């Protein structure tokens, strides 16, 4: 199942967009791993690099996990869970070989969007993340277009239309469903 070249660009745009709100919480080395994976993916896109071998992937995973363990210290915190999710999200870039891998990255992007609300619920963040959701949805739409009908504008239009169609359902759920307190609690590294 060949990956359309435009899908790689959509995937990188979506990943860049959803990573941006997490940048203040990420260490320099996590940002460096993400930039390395994105640069490697772009080099593969241009035909200047091949897929990394198993050894390189294992080293990157091990370095990332050790770095997270050293930086965050205790297991079970919210920060370490989000950091591991972002590390996996970053490293998945250099593993993408088939269309289903791109779908996985884009579906993970929705989780990364949701995880940013664990740290802030500001209106500006919500508006920004709404734009990210539109971008991810447009990327998913672009993945489904045939090669002869690929159009970025059409992808954006369909994504906006789909999300506008979801608004009435969202409002019904917001009004009808009762509001419960959190069913579980995940400790964060900061005392709150």
PDB file of N, CA, C and O in Angstrom, residues 80-160:
ATOM      1  N   UNK A  80       4.837  12.075  33.113  1.00  0.00           N
ATOM      2  CA  UNK A  80       5.594  10.989  32.489  1.00  0.00           C
ATOM      3  C   UNK A  80       4.746  10.258  31.452  1.00  0.00           C
ATOM      4  O   UNK A  80       5.249   9.848  30.399  1.00  0.00           O
ATOM      5  N   UNK A  81       3.460  10.128  31.695  1.00  0.00           N
ATOM      6  CA  UNK A  81       2.572   9.465  30.732  1.00  0.00           C
ATOM      7  C   UNK A  81       2.488  10.274  29.439  1.00  0.00           C
ATOM      8  O   UNK A  81       2.583   9.723  28.337  1.00  0.00           O
ATOM      9  N   UNK A  82       2.325  11.585  29.564  1.00  0.00           N
ATOM     10  CA  UNK A  82       2.248  12.443  28.373  1.00  0.00           C
ATOM     11  C   UNK A  82       3.595  12.468  27.660  1.00  0.00           C
ATOM     12  O   UNK A  82       3.657  12.435  26.429  1.00  0.00           O
ATOM     13  N   UNK A  83       4.686  12.513  28.425  1.00  0.00           N
ATOM     14  CA  UNK A  83       6.020  12.509  27.811  1.00  0.00           C
ATOM     15  C   UNK A  83       6.263  11.219  27.019  1.00  0.00           C
ATOM     16  O   UNK A  83       6.811  11.260  25.911  1.00  0.00           O
ATOM     17  N   UNK A  84       5.851  10.086  27.553  1.00  0.00           N
ATOM     18  CA  UNK A  84       5.997   8.817  26.830  1.00  0.00           C
ATOM     19  C   UNK A  84       5.139   8.801  25.570  1.00  0.00           C
ATOM     20  O   UNK A  84       5.562   8.296  24.526  1.00  0.00           O
ATOM     21  N   UNK A  85       3.930   9.347  25.672  1.00  0.00           N
ATOM     22  CA  UNK A  85       3.058   9.420  24.498  1.00  0.00           C
ATOM     23  C   UNK A  85       3.694  10.288  23.413  1.00  0.00           C
ATOM     24  O   UNK A  85       3.713   9.921  22.236  1.00  0.00           O
ATOM     25  N   UNK A  86       4.255  11.420  23.809  1.00  0.00           N
ATOM     26  CA  UNK A  86       4.885  12.323  22.840  1.00  0.00           C
ATOM     27  C   UNK A  86       6.150  11.688  22.258  1.00  0.00           C
ATOM     28  O   UNK A  86       6.428  11.842  21.069  1.00  0.00           O
ATOM     29  N   UNK A  87       6.904  10.962  23.079  1.00  0.00           N
ATOM     30  CA  UNK A  87       8.091  10.273  22.574  1.00  0.00           C
ATOM     31  C   UNK A  87       7.698   9.239  21.517  1.00  0.00           C
ATOM     32  O   UNK A  87       8.297   9.176  20.433  1.00  0.00           O
ATOM     33  N   UNK A  88       6.683   8.435  21.801  1.00  0.00           N
ATOM     34  CA  UNK A  88       6.218   7.439  20.827  1.00  0.00           C
ATOM     35  C   UNK A  88       5.694   8.112  19.564  1.00  0.00           C
ATOM     36  O   UNK A  88       5.942   7.650  18.443  1.00  0.00           O
ATOM     37  N   UNK A  89       4.985   9.212  19.745  1.00  0.00           N
ATOM     38  CA  UNK A  89       4.438   9.995  18.628  1.00  0.00           C
ATOM     39  C   UNK A  89       5.572  10.509  17.741  1.00  0.00           C
ATOM     40  O   UNK A  89       5.478  10.468  16.514  1.00  0.00           O
ATOM     41  N   UNK A  90       6.647  10.966  18.359  1.00  0.00           N
ATOM     42  CA  UNK A  90       7.795  11.483  17.606  1.00  0.00           C
ATOM     43  C   UNK A  90       8.521  10.367  16.869  1.00  0.00           C
ATOM     44  O   UNK A  90       8.854  10.496  15.690  1.00  0.00           O
ATOM     45  N   UNK A  91       8.785   9.275  17.566  1.00  0.00           N
ATOM     46  CA  UNK A  91       9.556   8.180  16.979  1.00  0.00           C
ATOM     47  C   UNK A  91       8.792   7.441  15.885  1.00  0.00           C
ATOM     48  O   UNK A  91       9.406   6.824  15.015  1.00  0.00           O
ATOM     49  N   UNK A  92       7.482   7.504  15.914  1.00  0.00           N
ATOM     50  CA  UNK A  92       6.681   6.824  14.897  1.00  0.00           C
ATOM     51  C   UNK A  92       6.957   7.405  13.510  1.00  0.00           C
ATOM     52  O   UNK A  92       6.786   6.721  12.498  1.00  0.00           O
ATOM     53  N   UNK A  93       7.420   8.654  13.450  1.00  0.00           N
ATOM     54  CA  UNK A  93       7.712   9.290  12.162  1.00  0.00           C
ATOM     55  C   UNK A  93       8.694   8.491  11.317  1.00  0.00           C
ATOM     56  O   UNK A  93       8.548   8.402  10.102  1.00  0.00           O
ATOM     57  N   UNK A  94       9.726   7.955  11.967  1.00  0.00           N
ATOM     58  CA  UNK A  94      10.764   7.257  11.195  1.00  0.00           C
ATOM     59  C   UNK A  94      10.389   5.810  10.900  1.00  0.00           C
ATOM     60  O   UNK A  94      11.142   5.100  10.249  1.00  0.00           O
ATOM     61  N   UNK A  95       9.229   5.389  11.370  1.00  0.00           N
ATOM     62  CA  UNK A  95       8.760   4.025  11.142  1.00  0.00           C
ATOM     63  C   UNK A  95       7.677   3.923  10.082  1.00  0.00           C
ATOM     64  O   UNK A  95       7.324   2.833   9.670  1.00  0.00           O
ATOM     65  N   UNK A  96       7.136   5.051   9.673  1.00  0.00           N
ATOM     66  CA  UNK A  96       5.998   5.047   8.756  1.00  0.00           C
ATOM     67  C   UNK A  96       6.415   4.457   7.412  1.00  0.00           C
ATOM     68  O   UNK A  96       7.300   4.991   6.741  1.00  0.00           O
ATOM     69  N   UNK A  97       5.772   3.340   7.055  1.00  0.00           N
ATOM     70  CA  UNK A  97       6.051   2.686   5.775  1.00  0.00           C
ATOM     71  C   UNK A  97       4.790   2.498   4.941  1.00  0.00           C
ATOM     72  O   UNK A  97       4.854   2.412   3.729  1.00  0.00           O
ATOM     73  N   UNK A  98       3.655   2.399   5.596  1.00  0.00           N
ATOM     74  CA  UNK A  98       2.398   2.143   4.899  1.00  0.00           C
ATOM     75  C   UNK A  98       1.368   3.187   5.292  1.00  0.00           C
ATOM     76  O   UNK A  98       1.541   3.929   6.267  1.00  0.00           O
ATOM     77  N   UNK A  99       0.271   3.194   4.559  1.00  0.00           N
ATOM     78  CA  UNK A  99      -0.807   4.155   4.842  1.00  0.00           C
ATOM     79  C   UNK A  99      -1.358   3.979   6.250  1.00  0.00           C
ATOM     80  O   UNK A  99      -1.668   4.946   6.923  1.00  0.00           O
ATOM     81  N   UNK A 100      -1.454   2.750   6.697  1.00  0.00           N
ATOM     82  CA  UNK A 100      -2.013   2.520   8.038  1.00  0.00           C
ATOM     83  C   UNK A 100      -1.111   3.131   9.112  1.00  0.00           C
ATOM     84  O   UNK A 100      -1.602   3.538  10.159  1.00  0.00           O
ATOM     85  N   UNK A 101       0.187   3.236   8.840  1.00  0.00           N
ATOM     86  CA  UNK A 101       1.093   3.888   9.786  1.00  0.00           C
ATOM     87  C   UNK A 101       0.810   5.385   9.876  1.00  0.00           C
ATOM     88  O   UNK A 101       0.865   5.969  10.955  1.00  0.00           O
ATOM     89  N   UNK A 102       0.494   5.995   8.742  1.00  0.00           N
ATOM     90  CA  UNK A 102       0.136   7.420   8.758  1.00  0.00           C
ATOM     91  C   UNK A 102      -1.177   7.616   9.499  1.00  0.00           C
ATOM     92  O   UNK A 102      -1.325   8.566  10.279  1.00  0.00           O
ATOM     93  N   UNK A 103      -2.127   6.706   9.272  1.00  0.00           N
ATOM     94  CA  UNK A 103      -3.385   6.798  10.019  1.00  0.00           C
ATOM     95  C   UNK A 103      -3.118   6.723  11.519  1.00  0.00           C
ATOM     96  O   UNK A 103      -3.706   7.474  12.302  1.00  0.00           O
ATOM     97  N   UNK A 104      -2.234   5.838  11.931  1.00  0.00           N
ATOM     98  CA  UNK A 104      -1.896   5.717  13.348  1.00  0.00           C
ATOM     99  C   UNK A 104      -1.300   7.015  13.893  1.00  0.00           C
ATOM    100  O   UNK A 104      -1.689   7.473  14.975  1.00  0.00           O
ATOM    101  N   UNK A 105      -0.388   7.622  13.147  1.00  0.00           N
ATOM    102  CA  UNK A 105       0.200   8.893  13.587  1.00  0.00           C
ATOM    103  C   UNK A 105      -0.878   9.967  13.708  1.00  0.00           C
ATOM    104  O   UNK A 105      -0.909  10.727  14.687  1.00  0.00           O
ATOM    105  N   UNK A 106      -1.773  10.026  12.741  1.00  0.00           N
ATOM    106  CA  UNK A 106      -2.823  11.047  12.782  1.00  0.00           C
ATOM    107  C   UNK A 106      -3.822  10.794  13.906  1.00  0.00           C
ATOM    108  O   UNK A 106      -4.291  11.736  14.554  1.00  0.00           O
ATOM    109  N   UNK A 107      -4.145   9.530  14.177  1.00  0.00           N
ATOM    110  CA  UNK A 107      -5.032   9.228  15.305  1.00  0.00           C
ATOM    111  C   UNK A 107      -4.342   9.557  16.629  1.00  0.00           C
ATOM    112  O   UNK A 107      -4.981  10.060  17.557  1.00  0.00           O
ATOM    113  N   UNK A 108      -3.047   9.288  16.711  1.00  0.00           N
ATOM    114  CA  UNK A 108      -2.296   9.678  17.911  1.00  0.00           C
ATOM    115  C   UNK A 108      -2.301  11.195  18.088  1.00  0.00           C
ATOM    116  O   UNK A 108      -2.286  11.696  19.211  1.00  0.00           O
ATOM    117  N   UNK A 109      -2.321  11.915  16.978  1.00  0.00           N
ATOM    118  CA  UNK A 109      -2.346  13.380  17.050  1.00  0.00           C
ATOM    119  C   UNK A 109      -3.593  13.875  17.786  1.00  0.00           C
ATOM    120  O   UNK A 109      -3.525  14.843  18.547  1.00  0.00           O
ATOM    121  N   UNK A 110      -4.730  13.196  17.597  1.00  0.00           N
ATOM    122  CA  UNK A 110      -5.931  13.571  18.352  1.00  0.00           C
ATOM    123  C   UNK A 110      -5.698  13.399  19.855  1.00  0.00           C
ATOM    124  O   UNK A 110      -6.129  14.229  20.653  1.00  0.00           O
ATOM    125  N   UNK A 111      -5.016  12.332  20.255  1.00  0.00           N
ATOM    126  CA  UNK A 111      -4.721  12.124  21.672  1.00  0.00           C
ATOM    127  C   UNK A 111      -3.762  13.189  22.202  1.00  0.00           C
ATOM    128  O   UNK A 111      -3.890  13.637  23.346  1.00  0.00           O
ATOM    129  N   UNK A 112      -2.803  13.594  21.379  1.00  0.00           N
ATOM    130  CA  UNK A 112      -1.864  14.642  21.796  1.00  0.00           C
ATOM    131  C   UNK A 112      -2.623  15.960  21.994  1.00  0.00           C
ATOM    132  O   UNK A 112      -2.348  16.706  22.931  1.00  0.00           O
ATOM    133  N   UNK A 113      -3.583  16.234  21.119  1.00  0.00           N
ATOM    134  CA  UNK A 113      -4.418  17.435  21.284  1.00  0.00           C
ATOM    135  C   UNK A 113      -5.152  17.362  22.616  1.00  0.00           C
ATOM    136  O   UNK A 113      -5.151  18.314  23.402  1.00  0.00           O
ATOM    137  N   UNK A 114      -5.776  16.227  22.888  1.00  0.00           N
ATOM    138  CA  UNK A 114      -6.530  16.076  24.138  1.00  0.00           C
ATOM    139  C   UNK A 114      -5.608  16.176  25.352  1.00  0.00           C
ATOM    140  O   UNK A 114      -5.988  16.752  26.375  1.00  0.00           O
ATOM    141  N   UNK A 115      -4.397  15.647  25.241  1.00  0.00           N
ATOM    142  CA  UNK A 115      -3.486  15.667  26.399  1.00  0.00           C
ATOM    143  C   UNK A 115      -3.052  17.077  26.769  1.00  0.00           C
ATOM    144  O   UNK A 115      -2.714  17.336  27.925  1.00  0.00           O
ATOM    145  N   UNK A 116      -3.068  18.000  25.823  1.00  0.00           N
ATOM    146  CA  UNK A 116      -2.676  19.377  26.165  1.00  0.00           C
ATOM    147  C   UNK A 116      -3.681  20.020  27.121  1.00  0.00           C
ATOM    148  O   UNK A 116      -3.324  20.903  27.903  1.00  0.00           O
ATOM    149  N   UNK A 117      -4.937  19.552  27.091  1.00  0.00           N
ATOM    150  CA  UNK A 117      -5.946  20.101  27.992  1.00  0.00           C
ATOM    151  C   UNK A 117      -5.790  19.596  29.429  1.00  0.00           C
ATOM    152  O   UNK A 117      -6.445  20.107  30.335  1.00  0.00           O
ATOM    153  N   UNK A 118      -4.928  18.616  29.639  1.00  0.00           N
ATOM    154  CA  UNK A 118      -4.634  18.180  30.999  1.00  0.00           C
ATOM    155  C   UNK A 118      -3.814  19.221  31.750  1.00  0.00           C
ATOM    156  O   UNK A 118      -3.793  19.242  32.974  1.00  0.00           O
ATOM    157  N   UNK A 119      -3.144  20.094  31.005  1.00  0.00           N
ATOM    158  CA  UNK A 119      -2.258  21.083  31.616  1.00  0.00           C
ATOM    159  C   UNK A 119      -2.814  22.503  31.559  1.00  0.00           C
ATOM    160  O   UNK A 119      -2.430  23.344  32.352  1.00  0.00           O
ATOM    161  N   UNK A 120      -3.702  22.774  30.619  1.00  0.00           N
ATOM    162  CA  UNK A 120      -4.279  24.116  30.497  1.00  0.00           C
ATOM    163  C   UNK A 120      -5.634  24.007  29.807  1.00  0.00           C
ATOM    164  O   UNK A 120      -5.790  23.205  28.876  1.00  0.00           O
ATOM    165  N   UNK A 121      -6.586  24.817  30.269  1.00  0.00           N
ATOM    166  CA  UNK A 121      -7.898  24.846  29.642  1.00  0.00           C
ATOM    167  C   UNK A 121      -8.255  26.258  29.184  1.00  0.00           C
ATOM    168  O   UNK A 121      -9.403  26.670  29.231  1.00  0.00           O
ATOM    169  N   UNK A 122      -7.272  27.008  28.732  1.00  0.00           N
ATOM    170  CA  UNK A 122      -7.511  28.385  28.323  1.00  0.00           C
ATOM    171  C   UNK A 122      -8.291  28.434  26.999  1.00  0.00           C
ATOM    172  O   UNK A 122      -8.258  27.488  26.201  1.00  0.00           O
ATOM    173  N   UNK A 123      -8.960  29.548  26.788  1.00  0.00           N
ATOM    174  CA  UNK A 123      -9.733  29.743  25.560  1.00  0.00           C
ATOM    175  C   UNK A 123      -8.806  29.772  24.350  1.00  0.00           C
ATOM    176  O   UNK A 123      -9.113  29.190  23.304  1.00  0.00           O
ATOM    177  N   UNK A 124      -7.648  30.424  24.483  1.00  0.00           N
ATOM    178  CA  UNK A 124      -6.709  30.508  23.359  1.00  0.00           C
ATOM    179  C   UNK A 124      -6.212  29.117  22.968  1.00  0.00           C
ATOM    180  O   UNK A 124      -6.101  28.807  21.780  1.00  0.00           O
ATOM    181  N   UNK A 125      -5.911  28.294  23.960  1.00  0.00           N
ATOM    182  CA  UNK A 125      -5.475  26.931  23.665  1.00  0.00           C
ATOM    183  C   UNK A 125      -6.601  26.156  22.981  1.00  0.00           C
ATOM    184  O   UNK A 125      -6.358  25.418  22.024  1.00  0.00           O
ATOM    185  N   UNK A 126      -7.818  26.331  23.457  1.00  0.00           N
ATOM    186  CA  UNK A 126      -8.950  25.624  22.860  1.00  0.00           C
ATOM    187  C   UNK A 126      -9.130  26.029  21.391  1.00  0.00           C
ATOM    188  O   UNK A 126      -9.360  25.163  20.530  1.00  0.00           O
ATOM    189  N   UNK A 127      -9.021  27.312  21.103  1.00  0.00           N
ATOM    190  CA  UNK A 127      -9.154  27.767  19.713  1.00  0.00           C
ATOM    191  C   UNK A 127      -8.013  27.221  18.852  1.00  0.00           C
ATOM    192  O   UNK A 127      -8.238  26.780  17.717  1.00  0.00           O
ATOM    193  N   UNK A 128      -6.795  27.253  19.389  1.00  0.00           N
ATOM    194  CA  UNK A 128      -5.654  26.712  18.660  1.00  0.00           C
ATOM    195  C   UNK A 128      -5.836  25.216  18.396  1.00  0.00           C
ATOM    196  O   UNK A 128      -5.610  24.736  17.280  1.00  0.00           O
ATOM    197  N   UNK A 129      -6.268  24.484  19.409  1.00  0.00           N
ATOM    198  CA  UNK A 129      -6.432  23.042  19.252  1.00  0.00           C
ATOM    199  C   UNK A 129      -7.598  22.708  18.324  1.00  0.00           C
ATOM    200  O   UNK A 129      -7.579  21.677  17.658  1.00  0.00           O
ATOM    201  N   UNK A 130      -8.591  23.566  18.271  1.00  0.00           N
ATOM    202  CA  UNK A 130      -9.666  23.372  17.294  1.00  0.00           C
ATOM    203  C   UNK A 130      -9.091  23.441  15.883  1.00  0.00           C
ATOM    204  O   UNK A 130      -9.432  22.635  15.012  1.00  0.00           O
ATOM    205  N   UNK A 131      -8.186  24.394  15.663  1.00  0.00           N
ATOM    206  CA  UNK A 131      -7.495  24.473  14.376  1.00  0.00           C
ATOM    207  C   UNK A 131      -6.678  23.221  14.099  1.00  0.00           C
ATOM    208  O   UNK A 131      -6.625  22.730  12.967  1.00  0.00           O
ATOM    209  N   UNK A 132      -6.042  22.681  15.147  1.00  0.00           N
ATOM    210  CA  UNK A 132      -5.274  21.436  14.988  1.00  0.00           C
ATOM    211  C   UNK A 132      -6.177  20.267  14.630  1.00  0.00           C
ATOM    212  O   UNK A 132      -5.812  19.420  13.808  1.00  0.00           O
ATOM    213  N   UNK A 133      -7.359  20.215  15.239  1.00  0.00           N
ATOM    214  CA  UNK A 133      -8.308  19.142  14.926  1.00  0.00           C
ATOM    215  C   UNK A 133      -8.742  19.248  13.461  1.00  0.00           C
ATOM    216  O   UNK A 133      -8.847  18.236  12.759  1.00  0.00           O
ATOM    217  N   UNK A 134      -8.966  20.473  12.983  1.00  0.00           N
ATOM    218  CA  UNK A 134      -9.313  20.657  11.572  1.00  0.00           C
ATOM    219  C   UNK A 134      -8.150  20.194  10.684  1.00  0.00           C
ATOM    220  O   UNK A 134      -8.357  19.505   9.680  1.00  0.00           O
ATOM    221  N   UNK A 135      -6.924  20.533  11.079  1.00  0.00           N
ATOM    222  CA  UNK A 135      -5.745  20.127  10.303  1.00  0.00           C
ATOM    223  C   UNK A 135      -5.597  18.605  10.258  1.00  0.00           C
ATOM    224  O   UNK A 135      -5.352  18.021   9.200  1.00  0.00           O
ATOM    225  N   UNK A 136      -5.763  17.954  11.398  1.00  0.00           N
ATOM    226  CA  UNK A 136      -5.656  16.486  11.443  1.00  0.00           C
ATOM    227  C   UNK A 136      -6.750  15.858  10.581  1.00  0.00           C
ATOM    228  O   UNK A 136      -6.500  14.919   9.817  1.00  0.00           O
ATOM    229  N   UNK A 137      -7.957  16.382  10.697  1.00  0.00           N
ATOM    230  CA  UNK A 137      -9.071  15.850   9.904  1.00  0.00           C
ATOM    231  C   UNK A 137      -8.827  16.075   8.411  1.00  0.00           C
ATOM    232  O   UNK A 137      -9.095  15.185   7.594  1.00  0.00           O
ATOM    233  N   UNK A 138      -8.290  17.243   8.056  1.00  0.00           N
ATOM    234  CA  UNK A 138      -7.961  17.502   6.649  1.00  0.00           C
ATOM    235  C   UNK A 138      -6.885  16.534   6.163  1.00  0.00           C
ATOM    236  O   UNK A 138      -6.931  16.072   5.017  1.00  0.00           O
ATOM    237  N   UNK A 139      -5.933  16.205   7.031  1.00  0.00           N
ATOM    238  CA  UNK A 139      -4.892  15.237   6.668  1.00  0.00           C
ATOM    239  C   UNK A 139      -5.507  13.862   6.436  1.00  0.00           C
ATOM    240  O   UNK A 139      -5.128  13.153   5.489  1.00  0.00           O
ATOM    241  N   UNK A 140      -6.462  13.478   7.282  1.00  0.00           N
ATOM    242  CA  UNK A 140      -7.142  12.188   7.089  1.00  0.00           C
ATOM    243  C   UNK A 140      -7.948  12.180   5.792  1.00  0.00           C
ATOM    244  O   UNK A 140      -7.978  11.180   5.073  1.00  0.00           O
ATOM    245  N   UNK A 141      -8.594  13.303   5.490  1.00  0.00           N
ATOM    246  CA  UNK A 141      -9.354  13.404   4.240  1.00  0.00           C
ATOM    247  C   UNK A 141      -8.405  13.304   3.050  1.00  0.00           C
ATOM    248  O   UNK A 141      -8.681  12.601   2.072  1.00  0.00           O
ATOM    249  N   UNK A 142      -7.266  13.985   3.131  1.00  0.00           N
ATOM    250  CA  UNK A 142      -6.294  13.958   2.035  1.00  0.00           C
ATOM    251  C   UNK A 142      -5.769  12.544   1.795  1.00  0.00           C
ATOM    252  O   UNK A 142      -5.471  12.169   0.659  1.00  0.00           O
ATOM    253  N   UNK A 143      -5.675  11.756   2.860  1.00  0.00           N
ATOM    254  CA  UNK A 143      -5.220  10.368   2.721  1.00  0.00           C
ATOM    255  C   UNK A 143      -6.204   9.534   1.896  1.00  0.00           C
ATOM    256  O   UNK A 143      -5.818   8.542   1.295  1.00  0.00           O
ATOM    257  N   UNK A 144      -7.461   9.931   1.885  1.00  0.00           N
ATOM    258  CA  UNK A 144      -8.498   9.161   1.200  1.00  0.00           C
ATOM    259  C   UNK A 144      -8.730   9.608  -0.240  1.00  0.00           C
ATOM    260  O   UNK A 144      -9.475   8.968  -0.960  1.00  0.00           O
ATOM    261  N   UNK A 145      -8.114  10.715  -0.630  1.00  0.00           N
ATOM    262  CA  UNK A 145      -8.329  11.218  -1.991  1.00  0.00           C
ATOM    263  C   UNK A 145      -7.478  10.431  -2.981  1.00  0.00           C
ATOM    264  O   UNK A 145      -6.346  10.043  -2.675  1.00  0.00           O
ATOM    265  N   UNK A 146      -8.024  10.240  -4.154  1.00  0.00           N
ATOM    266  CA  UNK A 146      -7.252   9.571  -5.205  1.00  0.00           C
ATOM    267  C   UNK A 146      -6.180  10.533  -5.717  1.00  0.00           C
ATOM    268  O   UNK A 146      -6.279  11.741  -5.556  1.00  0.00           O
ATOM    269  N   UNK A 147      -5.151   9.976  -6.341  1.00  0.00           N
ATOM    270  CA  UNK A 147      -4.026  10.789  -6.802  1.00  0.00           C
ATOM    271  C   UNK A 147      -4.435  11.862  -7.797  1.00  0.00           C
ATOM    272  O   UNK A 147      -3.893  12.963  -7.783  1.00  0.00           O
ATOM    273  N   UNK A 148      -5.405  11.559  -8.647  1.00  0.00           N
ATOM    274  CA  UNK A 148      -5.806  12.540  -9.662  1.00  0.00           C
ATOM    275  C   UNK A 148      -6.740  13.615  -9.115  1.00  0.00           C
ATOM    276  O   UNK A 148      -6.933  14.641  -9.746  1.00  0.00           O
ATOM    277  N   UNK A 149      -7.305  13.396  -7.917  1.00  0.00           N
ATOM    278  CA  UNK A 149      -8.236  14.382  -7.354  1.00  0.00           C
ATOM    279  C   UNK A 149      -7.697  15.032  -6.082  1.00  0.00           C
ATOM    280  O   UNK A 149      -8.458  15.598  -5.316  1.00  0.00           O
ATOM    281  N   UNK A 150      -6.394  14.950  -5.848  1.00  0.00           N
ATOM    282  CA  UNK A 150      -5.839  15.521  -4.622  1.00  0.00           C
ATOM    283  C   UNK A 150      -5.848  17.045  -4.706  1.00  0.00           C
ATOM    284  O   UNK A 150      -5.357  17.627  -5.667  1.00  0.00           O
ATOM    285  N   UNK A 151      -6.411  17.638  -3.667  1.00  0.00           N
ATOM    286  CA  UNK A 151      -6.477  19.089  -3.580  1.00  0.00           C
ATOM    287  C   UNK A 151      -6.471  19.472  -2.108  1.00  0.00           C
ATOM    288  O   UNK A 151      -7.308  19.000  -1.332  1.00  0.00           O
ATOM    289  N   UNK A 152      -5.530  20.321  -1.746  1.00  0.00           N
ATOM    290  CA  UNK A 152      -5.456  20.753  -0.352  1.00  0.00           C
ATOM    291  C   UNK A 152      -6.703  21.534   0.032  1.00  0.00           C
ATOM    292  O   UNK A 152      -7.240  21.368   1.131  1.00  0.00           O
ATOM    293  N   UNK A 153      -7.181  22.380  -0.874  1.00  0.00           N
ATOM    294  CA  UNK A 153      -8.376  23.177  -0.582  1.00  0.00           C
ATOM    295  C   UNK A 153      -9.591  22.280  -0.370  1.00  0.00           C
ATOM    296  O   UNK A 153     -10.374  22.499   0.561  1.00  0.00           O
ATOM    297  N   UNK A 154      -9.721  21.253  -1.187  1.00  0.00           N
ATOM    298  CA  UNK A 154     -10.839  20.310  -1.027  1.00  0.00           C
ATOM    299  C   UNK A 154     -10.740  19.582   0.312  1.00  0.00           C
ATOM    300  O   UNK A 154     -11.750  19.393   0.998  1.00  0.00           O
ATOM    301  N   UNK A 155      -9.534  19.196   0.708  1.00  0.00           N
ATOM    302  CA  UNK A 155      -9.347  18.531   2.004  1.00  0.00           C
ATOM    303  C   UNK A 155      -9.785  19.438   3.146  1.00  0.00           C
ATOM    304  O   UNK A 155     -10.446  18.998   4.086  1.00  0.00           O
ATOM    305  N   UNK A 156      -9.396  20.708   3.085  1.00  0.00           N
ATOM    306  CA  UNK A 156      -9.792  21.663   4.126  1.00  0.00           C
ATOM    307  C   UNK A 156     -11.302  21.847   4.157  1.00  0.00           C
ATOM    308  O   UNK A 156     -11.908  21.870   5.228  1.00  0.00           O
ATOM    309  N   UNK A 157     -11.915  21.976   2.987  1.00  0.00           N
ATOM    310  CA  UNK A 157     -13.369  22.171   2.918  1.00  0.00           C
ATOM    311  C   UNK A 157     -14.115  20.985   3.519  1.00  0.00           C
ATOM    312  O   UNK A 157     -15.052  21.161   4.297  1.00  0.00           O
ATOM    313  N   UNK A 158     -13.702  19.780   3.158  1.00  0.00           N
ATOM    314  CA  UNK A 158     -14.375  18.590   3.674  1.00  0.00           C
ATOM    315  C   UNK A 158     -14.178  18.480   5.183  1.00  0.00           C
ATOM    316  O   UNK A 158     -15.114  18.136   5.917  1.00  0.00           O
ATOM    317  N   UNK A 159     -12.977  18.802   5.663  1.00  0.00           N
ATOM    318  CA  UNK A 159     -12.706  18.736   7.109  1.00  0.00           C
ATOM    319  C   UNK A 159     -13.590  19.725   7.863  1.00  0.00           C
ATOM    320  O   UNK A 159     -14.182  19.384   8.896  1.00  0.00           O
ATOM    321  N   UNK A 160     -13.684  20.967   7.369  1.00  0.00           N
ATOM    322  CA  UNK A 160     -14.552  21.957   8.016  1.00  0.00           C
ATOM    323  C   UNK A 160     -16.002  21.490   8.010  1.00  0.00           C
ATOM    324  O   UNK A 160     -16.708  21.619   9.012  1.00  0.00           O
TER     325      UNK A 160
END
